[in-house]
PDB file of C-alpha atoms in Angstrom:
ATOM      1  CA  MET A   1     -23.408 -12.536   3.565  1.00 38.00           C
ATOM      2  CA  THR A   2     -19.861 -11.744   4.716  1.00 41.00           C
ATOM      3  CA  CYS A   3     -17.197 -11.448   2.032  1.00 49.00           C
ATOM      4  CA  GLN A   4     -14.399 -13.955   2.535  1.00 47.00           C
ATOM      5  CA  CYS A   5     -11.691 -11.984   0.738  1.00 51.00           C
ATOM      6  CA  SER A   6      -9.926 -11.107   3.983  1.00 46.00           C
ATOM      7  CA  GLN A   7      -9.481 -14.840   4.554  1.00 50.00           C
ATOM      8  CA  PHE A   8      -8.226 -15.458   1.018  1.00 48.00           C
ATOM      9  CA  ASN A   9      -5.538 -18.109   1.058  1.00 44.00           C
ATOM     10  CA  SER A  10      -5.505 -19.906  -2.296  1.00 49.00           C
ATOM     11  CA  PRO A  11      -6.225 -19.175  -5.964  1.00 49.00           C
ATOM     12  CA  GLY A  12      -8.846 -21.925  -5.918  1.00 50.00           C
ATOM     13  CA  SER A  13     -10.939 -20.523  -3.075  1.00 53.00           C
ATOM     14  CA  LEU A  14     -14.600 -20.048  -3.973  1.00 59.00           C
ATOM     15  CA  THR A  15     -16.325 -16.778  -4.687  1.00 67.00           C
ATOM     16  CA  THR A  16     -19.399 -15.865  -2.641  1.00 71.00           C
ATOM     17  CA  GLU A  17     -22.771 -14.349  -3.466  1.00 73.00           C
ATOM     18  CA  LYS A  18     -21.560 -11.038  -1.993  1.00 76.00           C
ATOM     19  CA  CYS A  19     -18.612 -10.982  -4.401  1.00 77.00           C
ATOM     20  CA  PHE A  20     -21.077 -10.556  -7.247  1.00 83.00           C
ATOM     21  CA  ARG A  21     -23.537  -8.381  -5.337  1.00 78.00           C
ATOM     22  CA  ASP A  22     -20.702  -5.827  -5.235  1.00 80.00           C
ATOM     23  CA  PHE A  23     -20.564  -5.623  -9.060  1.00 84.00           C
ATOM     24  CA  TRP A  24     -22.632  -2.602 -10.114  1.00 82.00           C
ATOM     25  CA  ILE A  25     -23.814  -4.509 -13.191  1.00 85.00           C
ATOM     26  CA  PHE A  26     -25.540  -7.077 -10.958  1.00 87.00           C
ATOM     27  CA  LYS A  27     -27.118  -4.695  -8.414  1.00 80.00           C
ATOM     28  CA  GLY A  28     -30.676  -5.315  -9.607  1.00 83.00           C
ATOM     29  CA  PHE A  29     -30.342  -9.087  -9.964  1.00 90.00           C
ATOM     30  CA  ASP A  30     -32.281 -11.453  -7.728  1.00 90.00           C
ATOM     31  CA  ARG A  31     -30.599 -14.064  -5.547  1.00 89.00           C
ATOM     32  CA  ASP A  32     -31.119 -16.978  -7.956  1.00 91.00           C
ATOM     33  CA  GLN A  33     -29.517 -15.018 -10.794  1.00 91.00           C
ATOM     34  CA  VAL A  34     -26.525 -13.988  -8.670  1.00 89.00           C
ATOM     35  CA  ASN A  35     -26.011 -17.570  -7.505  1.00 89.00           C
ATOM     36  CA  ARG A  36     -25.978 -18.756 -11.119  1.00 91.00           C
ATOM     37  CA  ILE A  37     -23.335 -16.155 -11.953  1.00 91.00           C
ATOM     38  CA  LYS A  38     -21.369 -17.201  -8.873  1.00 89.00           C
ATOM     39  CA  THR A  39     -20.840 -20.651 -10.414  1.00 90.00           C
ATOM     40  CA  ILE A  40     -18.464 -19.153 -13.005  1.00 91.00           C
ATOM     41  CA  GLY A  41     -16.651 -16.962 -10.453  1.00 90.00           C
ATOM     42  CA  VAL A  42     -12.858 -16.800 -10.237  1.00 89.00           C
ATOM     43  CA  ARG A  43     -10.913 -15.287  -7.350  1.00 90.00           C
ATOM     44  CA  LYS A  44      -7.272 -14.273  -7.652  1.00 91.00           C
ATOM     45  CA  MET A  45      -4.548 -12.826  -5.456  1.00 92.00           C
ATOM     46  CA  ILE A  46      -1.930 -10.721  -7.251  1.00 94.00           C
ATOM     47  CA  LYS A  47       1.245  -9.645  -5.480  1.00 94.00           C
ATOM     48  CA  LYS A  48       2.392  -6.031  -5.303  1.00 93.00           C
ATOM     49  CA  GLY A  49       4.158  -4.877  -8.473  1.00 93.00           C
ATOM     50  CA  GLU A  50       2.847  -7.696 -10.656  1.00 95.00           C
ATOM     51  CA  VAL A  51       1.115  -7.165 -13.974  1.00 94.00           C
ATOM     52  CA  VAL A  52      -2.635  -7.828 -14.059  1.00 94.00           C
ATOM     53  CA  PHE A  53      -2.793  -7.569 -17.855  1.00 93.00           C
ATOM     54  CA  ARG A  54      -0.761  -5.895 -20.578  1.00 92.00           C
ATOM     55  CA  GLN A  55      -1.862  -3.560 -23.319  1.00 91.00           C
ATOM     56  CA  GLY A  56      -2.643  -5.633 -26.414  1.00 90.00           C
ATOM     57  CA  ASP A  57      -3.161  -8.909 -24.536  1.00 91.00           C
ATOM     58  CA  PRO A  58      -6.320 -10.889 -25.416  1.00 90.00           C
ATOM     59  CA  ALA A  59      -9.065  -9.603 -23.106  1.00 88.00           C
ATOM     60  CA  ASN A  60     -11.564 -12.053 -21.681  1.00 89.00           C
ATOM     61  CA  GLU A  61     -11.866 -11.316 -17.948  1.00 91.00           C
ATOM     62  CA  ILE A  62     -14.100  -8.920 -16.038  1.00 90.00           C
ATOM     63  CA  PHE A  63     -13.376  -8.449 -12.355  1.00 92.00           C
ATOM     64  CA  LEU A  64     -13.953  -6.404  -9.231  1.00 91.00           C
ATOM     65  CA  ILE A  65     -11.115  -5.296  -6.955  1.00 93.00           C
ATOM     66  CA  LYS A  66     -11.940  -6.652  -3.487  1.00 90.00           C
ATOM     67  CA  SER A  67      -8.808  -5.356  -1.768  1.00 91.00           C
ATOM     68  CA  GLY A  68      -5.648  -3.561  -2.881  1.00 92.00           C
ATOM     69  CA  ARG A  69      -5.010  -0.985  -5.616  1.00 91.00           C
ATOM     70  CA  ILE A  70      -4.288  -1.111  -9.353  1.00 94.00           C
ATOM     71  CA  LYS A  71      -2.639   1.445 -11.654  1.00 91.00           C
ATOM     72  CA  LEU A  72      -3.805   1.724 -15.288  1.00 92.00           C
ATOM     73  CA  ASN A  73      -1.411   3.061 -17.917  1.00 89.00           C
ATOM     74  CA  LYS A  74      -1.093   3.227 -21.687  1.00 87.00           C
ATOM     75  CA  ILE A  75       1.866   3.290 -24.076  1.00 85.00           C
ATOM     76  CA  HIS A  76       1.460   5.447 -27.182  1.00 77.00           C
ATOM     77  CA  GLU A  77       2.897   4.681 -30.609  1.00 75.00           C
ATOM     78  CA  ASN A  78       5.823   7.054 -29.979  1.00 77.00           C
ATOM     79  CA  GLY A  79       6.778   5.037 -26.893  1.00 76.00           C
ATOM     80  CA  SER A  80       5.577   7.544 -24.297  1.00 76.00           C
ATOM     81  CA  GLU A  81       3.711   6.140 -21.304  1.00 78.00           C
ATOM     82  CA  ILE A  82       0.821   7.840 -19.517  1.00 82.00           C
ATOM     83  CA  THR A  83      -0.985   6.976 -16.288  1.00 83.00           C
ATOM     84  CA  LEU A  84      -4.733   6.941 -16.924  1.00 82.00           C
ATOM     85  CA  ASP A  85      -6.259   6.028 -13.595  1.00 84.00           C
ATOM     86  CA  PHE A  86      -5.912   4.346 -10.234  1.00 87.00           C
ATOM     87  CA  ARG A  87      -8.443   1.743  -9.120  1.00 89.00           C
ATOM     88  CA  LYS A  88      -9.188   0.658  -5.557  1.00 87.00           C
ATOM     89  CA  ALA A  89     -11.336  -1.878  -3.707  1.00 86.00           C
ATOM     90  CA  GLY A  90     -14.884  -1.697  -5.039  1.00 85.00           C
ATOM     91  CA  ASP A  91     -13.873  -0.653  -8.576  1.00 88.00           C
ATOM     92  CA  MET A  92     -14.717  -2.807 -11.565  1.00 88.00           C
ATOM     93  CA  ILE A  93     -12.354  -3.445 -14.481  1.00 90.00           C
ATOM     94  CA  GLY A  94     -13.154  -4.881 -17.894  1.00 84.00           C
ATOM     95  CA  GLU A  95     -16.802  -3.927 -18.369  1.00 79.00           C
ATOM     96  CA  ASP A  96     -15.946  -2.503 -21.813  1.00 76.00           C
ATOM     97  CA  LEU A  97     -15.534  -6.117 -22.953  1.00 81.00           C
ATOM     98  CA  PHE A  98     -19.326  -6.209 -23.160  1.00 78.00           C
ATOM     99  CA  ALA A  99     -18.976  -3.763 -26.071  1.00 74.00           C
ATOM    100  CA  GLY A 100     -16.951  -6.295 -28.058  1.00 76.00           C
ATOM    101  CA  LYS A 101     -13.358  -5.316 -27.198  1.00 76.00           C
ATOM    102  CA  ARG A 102     -11.075  -8.332 -27.496  1.00 81.00           C
ATOM    103  CA  ASP A 103      -7.708  -6.790 -26.621  1.00 86.00           C
ATOM    104  CA  TYR A 104      -6.847  -4.770 -23.533  1.00 87.00           C
ATOM    105  CA  PRO A 105      -6.372  -1.121 -24.631  1.00 85.00           C
ATOM    106  CA  LEU A 106      -4.071  -0.440 -21.655  1.00 88.00           C
ATOM    107  CA  SER A 107      -1.986  -2.151 -18.979  1.00 93.00           C
ATOM    108  CA  ALA A 108      -2.723  -2.733 -15.296  1.00 94.00           C
ATOM    109  CA  TRP A 109      -0.245  -3.144 -12.436  1.00 93.00           C
ATOM    110  CA  THR A 110      -0.805  -3.723  -8.741  1.00 94.00           C
ATOM    111  CA  LEU A 111       0.362  -1.015  -6.324  1.00 92.00           C
ATOM    112  CA  GLU A 112      -0.062  -3.405  -3.385  1.00 92.00           C
ATOM    113  CA  ASP A 113      -1.170  -6.995  -2.768  1.00 94.00           C
ATOM    114  CA  THR A 114      -4.539  -7.204  -4.494  1.00 94.00           C
ATOM    115  CA  VAL A 115      -7.485  -9.626  -4.435  1.00 93.00           C
ATOM    116  CA  THR A 116      -9.958  -9.726  -7.327  1.00 93.00           C
ATOM    117  CA  CYS A 117     -13.213 -11.576  -7.925  1.00 91.00           C
ATOM    118  CA  GLY A 118     -14.410 -11.960 -11.489  1.00 91.00           C
ATOM    119  CA  PHE A 119     -15.433 -14.180 -14.346  1.00 92.00           C
ATOM    120  CA  ASN A 120     -14.474 -15.212 -17.854  1.00 91.00           C
ATOM    121  CA  LEU A 121     -16.528 -13.503 -20.571  1.00 90.00           C
ATOM    122  CA  ASP A 122     -16.899 -16.691 -22.633  1.00 91.00           C
ATOM    123  CA  ALA A 123     -18.294 -18.503 -19.582  1.00 93.00           C
ATOM    124  CA  PHE A 124     -20.665 -15.579 -18.952  1.00 92.00           C
ATOM    125  CA  ASN A 125     -21.897 -15.665 -22.557  1.00 92.00           C
ATOM    126  CA  ARG A 126     -22.652 -19.376 -22.236  1.00 94.00           C
ATOM    127  CA  LEU A 127     -24.562 -18.628 -19.036  1.00 94.00           C
ATOM    128  CA  ILE A 128     -26.674 -16.006 -20.841  1.00 93.00           C
ATOM    129  CA  LEU A 129     -27.583 -18.511 -23.548  1.00 94.00           C
ATOM    130  CA  GLU A 130     -28.845 -20.835 -20.835  1.00 94.00           C
ATOM    131  CA  PHE A 131     -30.532 -18.110 -18.760  1.00 94.00           C
ATOM    132  CA  PRO A 132     -31.577 -15.212 -21.080  1.00 93.00           C
ATOM    133  CA  GLU A 133     -32.995 -13.160 -18.193  1.00 92.00           C
ATOM    134  CA  ILE A 134     -29.399 -12.573 -17.034  1.00 92.00           C
ATOM    135  CA  GLY A 135     -28.638 -10.912 -20.369  1.00 89.00           C
ATOM    136  CA  LEU A 136     -31.741  -8.730 -20.110  1.00 91.00           C
ATOM    137  CA  GLY A 137     -30.708  -7.662 -16.605  1.00 88.00           C
ATOM    138  CA  LEU A 138     -27.253  -6.745 -17.909  1.00 87.00           C
ATOM    139  CA  ILE A 139     -28.788  -4.549 -20.636  1.00 86.00           C
ATOM    140  CA  ARG A 140     -30.855  -2.683 -18.015  1.00 85.00           C
ATOM    141  CA  SER A 141     -27.805  -2.146 -15.791  1.00 83.00           C
ATOM    142  CA  MET A 142     -25.701  -0.823 -18.665  1.00 80.00           C
ATOM    143  CA  GLY A 143     -28.533   1.510 -19.676  1.00 80.00           C
ATOM    144  CA  HIS A 144     -28.719   2.991 -16.162  1.00 76.00           C
ATOM    145  CA  LYS A 145     -24.936   3.459 -16.135  1.00 73.00           C
ATOM    146  CA  ILE A 146     -24.914   5.244 -19.495  1.00 72.00           C
ATOM    147  CA  SER A 147     -27.668   7.608 -18.283  1.00 70.00           C
ATOM    148  CA  ALA A 148     -25.718   8.404 -15.119  1.00 63.00           C
ATOM    149  CA  ILE A 149     -22.525   9.130 -17.095  1.00 62.00           C
ATOM    150  CA  THR A 150     -24.419  11.341 -19.530  1.00 64.00           C
ATOM    151  CA  ASP A 151     -25.904  13.357 -16.665  1.00 57.00           C
ATOM    152  CA  ARG A 152     -22.475  13.777 -15.073  1.00 55.00           C
ATOM    153  CA  LEU A 153     -20.894  14.951 -18.344  1.00 58.00           C
ATOM    154  CA  GLU A 154     -23.667  17.481 -18.871  1.00 56.00           C
ATOM    155  CA  SER A 155     -23.131  18.866 -15.362  1.00 49.00           C
ATOM    156  CA  MET A 156     -19.388  19.211 -16.041  1.00 54.00           C
ATOM    157  CA  SER A 157     -19.700  20.884 -19.429  1.00 56.00           C
ATOM    158  CA  GLY A 158     -20.151  24.379 -18.018  1.00 55.00           C
ATOM    159  CA  ASP A 159     -17.538  24.039 -15.283  1.00 70.00           C
ATOM    160  CA  SER A 160     -14.181  25.818 -15.427  1.00 83.00           C
ATOM    161  CA  LEU A 161     -10.962  23.898 -16.032  1.00 86.00           C
ATOM    162  CA  GLU A 162      -9.732  24.846 -12.564  1.00 88.00           C
ATOM    163  CA  ASN A 163     -12.833  23.315 -10.941  1.00 87.00           C
ATOM    164  CA  ARG A 164     -12.651  20.171 -13.090  1.00 85.00           C
ATOM    165  CA  LEU A 165      -8.970  19.764 -12.276  1.00 88.00           C
ATOM    166  CA  TYR A 166      -9.535  20.336  -8.570  1.00 88.00           C
ATOM    167  CA  ASN A 167     -12.351  17.773  -8.516  1.00 85.00           C
ATOM    168  CA  VAL A 168     -10.102  15.207 -10.217  1.00 84.00           C
ATOM    169  CA  LEU A 169      -7.294  15.875  -7.724  1.00 87.00           C
ATOM    170  CA  LEU A 170      -9.767  15.666  -4.851  1.00 85.00           C
ATOM    171  CA  GLY A 171     -11.200  12.391  -6.125  1.00 81.00           C
ATOM    172  CA  VAL A 172      -7.765  10.793  -6.426  1.00 82.00           C
ATOM    173  CA  ALA A 173      -6.708  12.181  -3.037  1.00 83.00           C
ATOM    174  CA  GLN A 174      -9.838  10.901  -1.274  1.00 80.00           C
ATOM    175  CA  GLU A 175      -9.242   7.439  -2.665  1.00 75.00           C
ATOM    176  CA  HIS A 176      -5.469   7.209  -2.417  1.00 77.00           C
ATOM    177  CA  GLY A 177      -4.273  10.133  -0.281  1.00 83.00           C
ATOM    178  CA  THR A 178      -3.398  10.607   3.383  1.00 86.00           C
ATOM    179  CA  LEU A 179      -5.227  12.846   5.846  1.00 88.00           C
ATOM    180  CA  VAL A 180      -3.000  15.564   7.329  1.00 88.00           C
ATOM    181  CA  ASP A 181      -3.765  18.542   9.581  1.00 85.00           C
ATOM    182  CA  THR A 182      -4.331  20.937   6.680  1.00 85.00           C
ATOM    183  CA  GLY A 183      -6.239  18.631   4.314  1.00 88.00           C
ATOM    184  CA  ILE A 184      -5.485  15.576   2.182  1.00 90.00           C
ATOM    185  CA  GLU A 185      -1.979  14.830   0.963  1.00 89.00           C
ATOM    186  CA  LEU A 186      -1.756  13.335  -2.519  1.00 85.00           C
ATOM    187  CA  ASN A 187       1.605  11.600  -2.795  1.00 75.00           C
ATOM    188  CA  ILE A 188       0.983   9.716  -6.040  1.00 76.00           C
ATOM    189  CA  PRO A 189       3.044  11.572  -8.692  1.00 72.00           C
ATOM    190  CA  LEU A 190       0.856  12.728 -11.591  1.00 78.00           C
ATOM    191  CA  THR A 191       2.338  14.589 -14.553  1.00 80.00           C
ATOM    192  CA  HIS A 192       0.518  17.508 -16.151  1.00 83.00           C
ATOM    193  CA  GLU A 193       0.088  15.348 -19.259  1.00 76.00           C
ATOM    194  CA  GLU A 194      -1.649  12.656 -17.181  1.00 77.00           C
ATOM    195  CA  LEU A 195      -3.890  15.236 -15.514  1.00 83.00           C
ATOM    196  CA  GLY A 196      -4.703  16.694 -18.910  1.00 80.00           C
ATOM    197  CA  PHE A 197      -5.932  13.317 -20.094  1.00 73.00           C
ATOM    198  CA  LEU A 198      -8.132  12.926 -17.000  1.00 76.00           C
ATOM    199  CA  VAL A 199      -9.851  16.309 -17.442  1.00 79.00           C
ATOM    200  CA  GLY A 200      -9.709  16.629 -21.232  1.00 74.00           C
ATOM    201  CA  ALA A 201      -7.274  19.524 -21.503  1.00 79.00           C
ATOM    202  CA  HIS A 202      -3.841  20.310 -22.956  1.00 80.00           C
ATOM    203  CA  ARG A 203      -0.757  20.054 -20.738  1.00 81.00           C
ATOM    204  CA  VAL A 204      -0.088  23.811 -21.043  1.00 85.00           C
ATOM    205  CA  SER A 205      -3.638  24.555 -19.847  1.00 88.00           C
ATOM    206  CA  ILE A 206      -3.120  22.209 -16.892  1.00 89.00           C
ATOM    207  CA  THR A 207       0.046  24.088 -15.929  1.00 90.00           C
ATOM    208  CA  ARG A 208      -1.893  27.380 -15.867  1.00 90.00           C
ATOM    209  CA  ALA A 209      -4.783  25.800 -13.932  1.00 91.00           C
ATOM    210  CA  MET A 210      -2.389  24.336 -11.340  1.00 91.00           C
ATOM    211  CA  LYS A 211      -0.829  27.781 -10.820  1.00 91.00           C
ATOM    212  CA  SER A 212      -4.309  29.270 -10.418  1.00 92.00           C
ATOM    213  CA  LEU A 213      -5.282  26.640  -7.807  1.00 92.00           C
ATOM    214  CA  ALA A 214      -2.056  27.282  -5.918  1.00 91.00           C
ATOM    215  CA  ALA A 215      -2.566  31.052  -6.058  1.00 92.00           C
ATOM    216  CA  CYS A 216      -5.993  30.801  -4.407  1.00 91.00           C
ATOM    217  CA  LYS A 217      -4.591  28.325  -1.820  1.00 89.00           C
ATOM    218  CA  LYS A 218      -6.799  25.409  -2.886  1.00 91.00           C
ATOM    219  CA  ILE A 219      -3.647  23.320  -3.265  1.00 91.00           C
ATOM    220  CA  VAL A 220      -0.161  23.527  -1.806  1.00 89.00           C
ATOM    221  CA  LYS A 221       2.695  21.947  -3.754  1.00 84.00           C
ATOM    222  CA  ASN A 222       5.686  20.533  -1.905  1.00 79.00           C
ATOM    223  CA  GLY A 223       7.987  18.920  -4.440  1.00 77.00           C
ATOM    224  CA  LYS A 224       6.025  16.067  -6.018  1.00 75.00           C
ATOM    225  CA  THR A 225       3.475  16.102  -3.192  1.00 84.00           C
ATOM    226  CA  ILE A 226       0.208  18.036  -3.385  1.00 89.00           C
ATOM    227  CA  ILE A 227      -1.919  18.939  -0.355  1.00 90.00           C
ATOM    228  CA  LEU A 228      -5.547  19.866  -0.963  1.00 90.00           C
ATOM    229  CA  ASP A 229      -6.694  22.491   1.539  1.00 85.00           C
ATOM    230  CA  ALA A 230      -9.362  21.122   3.918  1.00 73.00           C
ATOM    231  CA  SER A 231     -11.296  24.406   3.964  1.00 76.00           C
ATOM    232  CA  PHE A 232     -12.370  23.956   0.338  1.00 69.00           C
ATOM    233  CA  PHE A 233     -14.189  20.618   0.751  1.00 63.00           C
TER     234      PHE A 233
END
């Protein structure tokens, strides 16, 4: 079934079966189950620069980005702000609500015009009460996801900081960068503090790791722009 997001023209337009097939939590669901979930679907279009949700707001929506990009950031008690992640088409936001979170722990802003397909958690809970097999399918999906994350963390535990940092930079560049003759240009400004949060390291350690990556020519810094050398991937 073709996704209709490219033809989106009103906040009331209907979601499709494919909208929910694209959610990783529903990958193993059969067609009848997906069509039941589709009945509670909500599609939205959010203009560039608009807030999707704010840190501390009541959280009750889970959604998939169908087109566009979203920036996630967090404000600490001392007032400092840190960028945590960037999300693109195909990424899911809000799945931690299944763990009981009722307030958004961070804020989300659109970097460009963005279309989302999602559902209200209260409506989903009512659906589970009516069709318990949907809840059982969700438990299986979450179990598979946890296993995959555990395996990935174990594989990273013995890796050097330089390799972890490079892989994070490469991942962000592949999703949000621009291909150039020498590699991929990452023109989204990321502070060393933000990178430290993404790889689990102190800002000072990130500074040393960035110098090491530059010394071995894996990255080339040009002001706030970073180019990842094509010969290393």
